[in-house]
Each structure stands twice: as structure tokens, then as C-alpha cells.
Amino acid sequence: MTGMKKRAYYPGSFDPFTNGHLDILLQGMAIADEIVIAIGVHSSKMGLFTFDERKALIEELLPQALRARVSVESFNNLVVDAAKAAQCTLLLRGLRDGTDLDYEMQMAGMNGAMSDEVQTVFLPSSPESRPITATLVRQIAGMGGDVSPFVPQSVVDAIAKKFN
Ligand code: ADP
């Protein structure tokens, strides 16, 4: 195994990418050599931003030093299958609270039963990003609220454009 890069799959909706997502990504960089941010796309579910918009927003806010180690792609199949296809052996998930834990434990258990080649790793959110959810960011933005405490500035700008 020496010399082999540890690749982690980081799946989610990222609609839009928040400070909470960035927190988990940065923590993940400490345990993985490379991270694939995987945006789930479901034809039935129309988001606020398109896949291309989400990908561009993420790529643009990545610190320069991380760009070579992070890629962004889409998936619409089983997470474990998508992770394997992307040659990832780790599956990153962030935990905010007990509700996340209960749900994530079920998913980790079932994913583990489907594949023993992909290991789920839970990362705890930092105190500042604990309350942040992309769903609330979308709702607040939709009602004209200020989302700047919760998302990077480039996302604030993209949201302002979207609602104008
Ligand atoms: P999903 O719909 O699969 O939860 P999200 O885009 O909402 O997709 O989240 C992707 C990942 O980021 C999940 O592992 C989620 O737990 C994590 N995450 C989202 N917001 C936060 C946050 N504020 N702190 C820590 N982890 C978070």
C-alpha cells in the first residue's frame, strides 16, 4: 500500500456549499490525500443551483493550496458504487448533532453491509458551523435574509444574483 494515495468521497447536495461543508472538507484534508466532492443529482429534485453552478462555486472558493487535491463531480447512483468508481476507500460525512448521528449511523451501517471496500468516517462539525444547514440557507435567502454568516462570500454573491 505504500505510496498509494488515500482518496475520500464526500457526497451531498451542496445546494449551496456552506461554511459547514467547508469545515468538513478542511478537516477531511487532514486524513485524506485527495477528496472527491460528489454532488448528488436527481432528475426529480430541482435545486436552487444547477450542478454546473454548484461545481463552479465550489471550485472557485477552494483555497489555492488545496486545488490539486480536490475534485468535484456528480453522481446519481448508490453512494458506495459511486465512491468505488471514483477509487475512493473513505466516505466522509459531517455530524452536527444527535439527529445527524442517528441517520448517519443507519446509512453507514447499510453502506457497510453493501460494501466492505468503502469505510465511512464521521467528522464532527466545529462549534461555529454546527447550526448551519443548506436548507435553512436557501429558505433565509428566499425571504431576503442575510446569509453571509453561513456561507462563503462568493456564495452570498451568487445567491444575490439568483434572487434578483
Ligand atoms: P445531504 O443532503 O446528503 O445531507 P448536504 O449537502 O446537506 O447533503 O451535506 C453533505 C455533507 O455535509 C453531509 O455529510 C452533512 O452531514 C455535512 N454537513 C452539512 N452541513 C454541515 C455542518 N454545518 N456541519 C457539519 N457537517 C455538515
PDB file of N, CA and C in Angstrom, residues 69-133:
ATOM      1  N   ARG A  69      -5.724  18.793  -4.861  1.00  0.00           N
ATOM      2  CA  ARG A  69      -6.133  17.608  -4.090  1.00  0.00           C
ATOM      3  C   ARG A  69      -7.642  17.416  -4.029  1.00  0.00           C
ATOM      4  N   VAL A  70      -8.397  18.355  -4.606  1.00  0.00           N
ATOM      5  CA  VAL A  70      -9.865  18.273  -4.519  1.00  0.00           C
ATOM      6  C   VAL A  70     -10.467  18.304  -5.919  1.00  0.00           C
ATOM      7  N   SER A  71     -11.430  17.419  -6.171  1.00  0.00           N
ATOM      8  CA  SER A  71     -12.157  17.486  -7.429  1.00  0.00           C
ATOM      9  C   SER A  71     -13.653  17.460  -7.127  1.00  0.00           C
ATOM     10  N   VAL A  72     -14.436  17.915  -8.097  1.00  0.00           N
ATOM     11  CA  VAL A  72     -15.886  17.972  -7.916  1.00  0.00           C
ATOM     12  C   VAL A  72     -16.540  17.203  -9.051  1.00  0.00           C
ATOM     13  N   GLU A  73     -17.394  16.252  -8.705  1.00  0.00           N
ATOM     14  CA  GLU A  73     -18.130  15.532  -9.750  1.00  0.00           C
ATOM     15  C   GLU A  73     -19.562  15.262  -9.322  1.00  0.00           C
ATOM     16  N   SER A  74     -20.343  14.687 -10.218  1.00  0.00           N
ATOM     17  CA  SER A  74     -21.738  14.383  -9.877  1.00  0.00           C
ATOM     18  C   SER A  74     -21.912  12.875  -9.740  1.00  0.00           C
ATOM     19  N   PHE A  75     -23.000  12.480  -9.076  1.00  0.00           N
ATOM     20  CA  PHE A  75     -23.351  11.049  -9.047  1.00  0.00           C
ATOM     21  C   PHE A  75     -24.867  10.937  -8.950  1.00  0.00           C
ATOM     22  N   ASN A  76     -25.404   9.839  -9.476  1.00  0.00           N
ATOM     23  CA  ASN A  76     -26.851   9.641  -9.353  1.00  0.00           C
ATOM     24  C   ASN A  76     -27.168   8.181  -9.053  1.00  0.00           C
ATOM     25  N   ASN A  77     -26.142   7.483  -8.537  1.00  0.00           N
ATOM     26  CA  ASN A  77     -26.338   6.074  -8.200  1.00  0.00           C
ATOM     27  C   ASN A  77     -26.060   5.852  -6.717  1.00  0.00           C
ATOM     28  N   LEU A  78     -25.927   4.607  -6.295  1.00  0.00           N
ATOM     29  CA  LEU A  78     -25.621   4.302  -4.902  1.00  0.00           C
ATOM     30  C   LEU A  78     -24.290   4.934  -4.525  1.00  0.00           C
ATOM     31  N   VAL A  79     -24.246   5.542  -3.339  1.00  0.00           N
ATOM     32  CA  VAL A  79     -23.026   6.218  -2.912  1.00  0.00           C
ATOM     33  C   VAL A  79     -21.827   5.264  -2.883  1.00  0.00           C
ATOM     34  N   VAL A  80     -22.026   4.042  -2.374  1.00  0.00           N
ATOM     35  CA  VAL A  80     -20.869   3.132  -2.309  1.00  0.00           C
ATOM     36  C   VAL A  80     -20.357   2.771  -3.702  1.00  0.00           C
ATOM     37  N   ASP A  81     -21.264   2.627  -4.647  1.00  0.00           N
ATOM     38  CA  ASP A  81     -20.845   2.315  -6.024  1.00  0.00           C
ATOM     39  C   ASP A  81     -20.107   3.504  -6.639  1.00  0.00           C
ATOM     40  N   ALA A  82     -20.659   4.700  -6.389  1.00  0.00           N
ATOM     41  CA  ALA A  82     -20.038   5.909  -6.937  1.00  0.00           C
ATOM     42  C   ALA A  82     -18.656   6.119  -6.315  1.00  0.00           C
ATOM     43  N   ALA A  83     -18.538   5.859  -5.013  1.00  0.00           N
ATOM     44  CA  ALA A  83     -17.256   6.032  -4.327  1.00  0.00           C
ATOM     45  C   ALA A  83     -16.219   5.059  -4.888  1.00  0.00           C
ATOM     46  N   LYS A  84     -16.636   3.814  -5.093  1.00  0.00           N
ATOM     47  CA  LYS A  84     -15.712   2.811  -5.644  1.00  0.00           C
ATOM     48  C   LYS A  84     -15.277   3.194  -7.053  1.00  0.00           C
ATOM     49  N   ALA A  85     -16.230   3.657  -7.856  1.00  0.00           N
ATOM     50  CA  ALA A  85     -15.901   4.049  -9.230  1.00  0.00           C
ATOM     51  C   ALA A  85     -14.907   5.208  -9.236  1.00  0.00           C
ATOM     52  N   ALA A  86     -14.957   6.029  -8.193  1.00  0.00           N
ATOM     53  CA  ALA A  86     -14.035   7.165  -8.104  1.00  0.00           C
ATOM     54  C   ALA A  86     -12.744   6.776  -7.388  1.00  0.00           C
ATOM     55  N   GLN A  87     -12.579   5.486  -7.158  1.00  0.00           N
ATOM     56  CA  GLN A  87     -11.385   4.946  -6.493  1.00  0.00           C
ATOM     57  C   GLN A  87     -11.149   5.505  -5.099  1.00  0.00           C
ATOM     58  N   CYS A  88     -12.276   5.676  -4.375  1.00  0.00           N
ATOM     59  CA  CYS A  88     -12.176   6.179  -3.003  1.00  0.00           C
ATOM     60  C   CYS A  88     -12.407   5.035  -2.023  1.00  0.00           C
ATOM     61  N   THR A  89     -11.627   5.023  -0.937  1.00  0.00           N
ATOM     62  CA  THR A  89     -11.809   3.991   0.091  1.00  0.00           C
ATOM     63  C   THR A  89     -12.420   4.585   1.356  1.00  0.00           C
ATOM     64  N   LEU A  90     -12.503   5.916   1.420  1.00  0.00           N
ATOM     65  CA  LEU A  90     -13.123   6.573   2.577  1.00  0.00           C
ATOM     66  C   LEU A  90     -14.375   7.309   2.119  1.00  0.00           C
ATOM     67  N   LEU A  91     -15.374   7.353   3.018  1.00  0.00           N
ATOM     68  CA  LEU A  91     -16.609   8.085   2.752  1.00  0.00           C
ATOM     69  C   LEU A  91     -16.766   9.100   3.881  1.00  0.00           C
ATOM     70  N   LEU A  92     -16.658  10.387   3.559  1.00  0.00           N
ATOM     71  CA  LEU A  92     -16.716  11.425   4.593  1.00  0.00           C
ATOM     72  C   LEU A  92     -18.134  11.880   4.828  1.00  0.00           C
ATOM     73  N   ARG A  93     -18.510  11.988   6.100  1.00  0.00           N
ATOM     74  CA  ARG A  93     -19.797  12.570   6.464  1.00  0.00           C
ATOM     75  C   ARG A  93     -19.602  13.461   7.676  1.00  0.00           C
ATOM     76  N   GLY A  94     -20.272  14.601   7.684  1.00  0.00           N
ATOM     77  CA  GLY A  94     -20.184  15.514   8.812  1.00  0.00           C
ATOM     78  C   GLY A  94     -21.300  15.247   9.797  1.00  0.00           C
ATOM     79  N   LEU A  95     -21.020  15.444  11.060  1.00  0.00           N
ATOM     80  CA  LEU A  95     -22.040  15.266  12.104  1.00  0.00           C
ATOM     81  C   LEU A  95     -22.241  16.565  12.860  1.00  0.00           C
ATOM     82  N   ARG A  96     -23.493  17.017  12.896  1.00  0.00           N
ATOM     83  CA  ARG A  96     -23.805  18.240  13.632  1.00  0.00           C
ATOM     84  C   ARG A  96     -24.374  17.940  15.006  1.00  0.00           C
ATOM     85  N   ASP A  97     -25.220  16.932  15.065  1.00  0.00           N
ATOM     86  CA  ASP A  97     -25.950  16.663  16.313  1.00  0.00           C
ATOM     87  C   ASP A  97     -26.443  15.216  16.338  1.00  0.00           C
ATOM     88  N   GLY A  98     -27.250  14.917  17.362  1.00  0.00           N
ATOM     89  CA  GLY A  98     -27.760  13.563  17.530  1.00  0.00           C
ATOM     90  C   GLY A  98     -28.666  13.110  16.394  1.00  0.00           C
ATOM     91  N   THR A  99     -29.370  14.072  15.800  1.00  0.00           N
ATOM     92  CA  THR A  99     -30.252  13.726  14.682  1.00  0.00           C
ATOM     93  C   THR A  99     -29.417  13.251  13.499  1.00  0.00           C
ATOM     94  N   ASP A 100     -28.345  13.993  13.206  1.00  0.00           N
ATOM     95  CA  ASP A 100     -27.422  13.564  12.149  1.00  0.00           C
ATOM     96  C   ASP A 100     -26.872  12.182  12.480  1.00  0.00           C
ATOM     97  N   LEU A 101     -26.473  12.001  13.746  1.00  0.00           N
ATOM     98  CA  LEU A 101     -25.840  10.741  14.141  1.00  0.00           C
ATOM     99  C   LEU A 101     -26.766   9.552  13.884  1.00  0.00           C
ATOM    100  N   ASP A 102     -28.026   9.674  14.306  1.00  0.00           N
ATOM    101  CA  ASP A 102     -28.967   8.556  14.142  1.00  0.00           C
ATOM    102  C   ASP A 102     -29.110   8.179  12.670  1.00  0.00           C
ATOM    103  N   TYR A 103     -29.303   9.187  11.836  1.00  0.00           N
ATOM    104  CA  TYR A 103     -29.491   8.954  10.415  1.00  0.00           C
ATOM    105  C   TYR A 103     -28.209   8.434   9.768  1.00  0.00           C
ATOM    106  N   GLU A 104     -27.103   9.070  10.108  1.00  0.00           N
ATOM    107  CA  GLU A 104     -25.819   8.694   9.502  1.00  0.00           C
ATOM    108  C   GLU A 104     -25.381   7.290   9.918  1.00  0.00           C
ATOM    109  N   MET A 105     -25.722   6.889  11.156  1.00  0.00           N
ATOM    110  CA  MET A 105     -25.388   5.530  11.617  1.00  0.00           C
ATOM    111  C   MET A 105     -26.120   4.490  10.780  1.00  0.00           C
ATOM    112  N   GLN A 106     -27.385   4.786  10.469  1.00  0.00           N
ATOM    113  CA  GLN A 106     -28.154   3.855   9.629  1.00  0.00           C
ATOM    114  C   GLN A 106     -27.520   3.748   8.252  1.00  0.00           C
ATOM    115  N   MET A 107     -27.196   4.907   7.677  1.00  0.00           N
ATOM    116  CA  MET A 107     -26.610   4.888   6.327  1.00  0.00           C
ATOM    117  C   MET A 107     -25.260   4.185   6.329  1.00  0.00           C
ATOM    118  N   ALA A 108     -24.436   4.510   7.366  1.00  0.00           N
ATOM    119  CA  ALA A 108     -23.102   3.900   7.428  1.00  0.00           C
ATOM    120  C   ALA A 108     -23.235   2.382   7.563  1.00  0.00           C
ATOM    121  N   GLY A 109     -24.202   1.960   8.357  1.00  0.00           N
ATOM    122  CA  GLY A 109     -24.411   0.525   8.564  1.00  0.00           C
ATOM    123  C   GLY A 109     -24.832  -0.168   7.279  1.00  0.00           C
ATOM    124  N   MET A 110     -25.765   0.437   6.574  1.00  0.00           N
ATOM    125  CA  MET A 110     -26.256  -0.189   5.348  1.00  0.00           C
ATOM    126  C   MET A 110     -25.213  -0.106   4.237  1.00  0.00           C
ATOM    127  N   ASN A 111     -24.515   1.027   4.158  1.00  0.00           N
ATOM    128  CA  ASN A 111     -23.443   1.144   3.156  1.00  0.00           C
ATOM    129  C   ASN A 111     -22.351   0.117   3.444  1.00  0.00           C
ATOM    130  N   GLY A 112     -22.038  -0.062   4.725  1.00  0.00           N
ATOM    131  CA  GLY A 112     -21.011  -1.021   5.109  1.00  0.00           C
ATOM    132  C   GLY A 112     -21.410  -2.449   4.756  1.00  0.00           C
ATOM    133  N   ALA A 113     -22.721  -2.732   4.876  1.00  0.00           N
ATOM    134  CA  ALA A 113     -23.205  -4.069   4.546  1.00  0.00           C
ATOM    135  C   ALA A 113     -23.132  -4.312   3.040  1.00  0.00           C
ATOM    136  N   MET A 114     -23.283  -3.226   2.265  1.00  0.00           N
ATOM    137  CA  MET A 114     -23.256  -3.368   0.809  1.00  0.00           C
ATOM    138  C   MET A 114     -21.836  -3.440   0.274  1.00  0.00           C
ATOM    139  N   SER A 115     -20.903  -2.824   0.998  1.00  0.00           N
ATOM    140  CA  SER A 115     -19.519  -2.813   0.521  1.00  0.00           C
ATOM    141  C   SER A 115     -18.534  -2.717   1.681  1.00  0.00           C
ATOM    142  N   ASP A 116     -17.578  -3.634   1.705  1.00  0.00           N
ATOM    143  CA  ASP A 116     -16.553  -3.522   2.750  1.00  0.00           C
ATOM    144  C   ASP A 116     -15.299  -2.843   2.208  1.00  0.00           C
ATOM    145  N   GLU A 117     -15.403  -2.274   1.012  1.00  0.00           N
ATOM    146  CA  GLU A 117     -14.238  -1.589   0.429  1.00  0.00           C
ATOM    147  C   GLU A 117     -14.254  -0.097   0.711  1.00  0.00           C
ATOM    148  N   VAL A 118     -15.405   0.389   1.214  1.00  0.00           N
ATOM    149  CA  VAL A 118     -15.524   1.825   1.480  1.00  0.00           C
ATOM    150  C   VAL A 118     -15.841   2.026   2.964  1.00  0.00           C
ATOM    151  N   GLN A 119     -14.972   2.753   3.648  1.00  0.00           N
ATOM    152  CA  GLN A 119     -15.099   2.959   5.088  1.00  0.00           C
ATOM    153  C   GLN A 119     -15.677   4.349   5.386  1.00  0.00           C
ATOM    154  N   THR A 120     -16.817   4.391   6.085  1.00  0.00           N
ATOM    155  CA  THR A 120     -17.385   5.693   6.462  1.00  0.00           C
ATOM    156  C   THR A 120     -16.571   6.315   7.592  1.00  0.00           C
ATOM    157  N   VAL A 121     -16.305   7.604   7.475  1.00  0.00           N
ATOM    158  CA  VAL A 121     -15.607   8.349   8.523  1.00  0.00           C
ATOM    159  C   VAL A 121     -16.471   9.544   8.898  1.00  0.00           C
ATOM    160  N   PHE A 122     -16.842   9.645  10.171  1.00  0.00           N
ATOM    161  CA  PHE A 122     -17.626  10.786  10.654  1.00  0.00           C
ATOM    162  C   PHE A 122     -16.691  11.871  11.157  1.00  0.00           C
ATOM    163  N   LEU A 123     -16.976  13.096  10.764  1.00  0.00           N
ATOM    164  CA  LEU A 123     -16.189  14.228  11.261  1.00  0.00           C
ATOM    165  C   LEU A 123     -17.145  15.176  11.989  1.00  0.00           C
ATOM    166  N   PRO A 124     -16.780  15.604  13.190  1.00  0.00           N
ATOM    167  CA  PRO A 124     -17.662  16.487  13.960  1.00  0.00           C
ATOM    168  C   PRO A 124     -17.570  17.923  13.466  1.00  0.00           C
ATOM    169  N   SER A 125     -18.724  18.588  13.340  1.00  0.00           N
ATOM    170  CA  SER A 125     -18.658  19.975  12.886  1.00  0.00           C
ATOM    171  C   SER A 125     -18.067  20.840  13.989  1.00  0.00           C
ATOM    172  N   SER A 126     -17.401  21.914  13.583  1.00  0.00           N
ATOM    173  CA  SER A 126     -16.857  22.873  14.536  1.00  0.00           C
ATOM    174  C   SER A 126     -18.020  23.618  15.178  1.00  0.00           C
ATOM    175  N   PRO A 127     -17.839  24.150  16.397  1.00  0.00           N
ATOM    176  CA  PRO A 127     -18.926  24.845  17.081  1.00  0.00           C
ATOM    177  C   PRO A 127     -19.580  25.928  16.216  1.00  0.00           C
ATOM    178  N   GLU A 128     -18.777  26.687  15.458  1.00  0.00           N
ATOM    179  CA  GLU A 128     -19.341  27.785  14.659  1.00  0.00           C
ATOM    180  C   GLU A 128     -20.237  27.282  13.538  1.00  0.00           C
ATOM    181  N   SER A 129     -19.945  26.107  13.000  1.00  0.00           N
ATOM    182  CA  SER A 129     -20.728  25.675  11.838  1.00  0.00           C
ATOM    183  C   SER A 129     -21.826  24.670  12.208  1.00  0.00           C
ATOM    184  N   ARG A 130     -21.921  24.326  13.473  1.00  0.00           N
ATOM    185  CA  ARG A 130     -22.931  23.353  13.918  1.00  0.00           C
ATOM    186  C   ARG A 130     -24.356  23.673  13.491  1.00  0.00           C
ATOM    187  N   PRO A 131     -24.800  24.940  13.610  1.00  0.00           N
ATOM    188  CA  PRO A 131     -26.208  25.202  13.285  1.00  0.00           C
ATOM    189  C   PRO A 131     -26.505  25.321  11.795  1.00  0.00           C
ATOM    190  N   ILE A 132     -25.483  25.285  10.949  1.00  0.00           N
ATOM    191  CA  ILE A 132     -25.709  25.617   9.531  1.00  0.00           C
ATOM    192  C   ILE A 132     -26.271  24.448   8.725  1.00  0.00           C
ATOM    193  N   THR A 133     -27.374  24.698   8.030  1.00  0.00           N
ATOM    194  CA  THR A 133     -27.864  23.712   7.060  1.00  0.00           C
ATOM    195  C   THR A 133     -28.145  24.443   5.749  1.00  0.00           C
TER     196      THR A 133
END
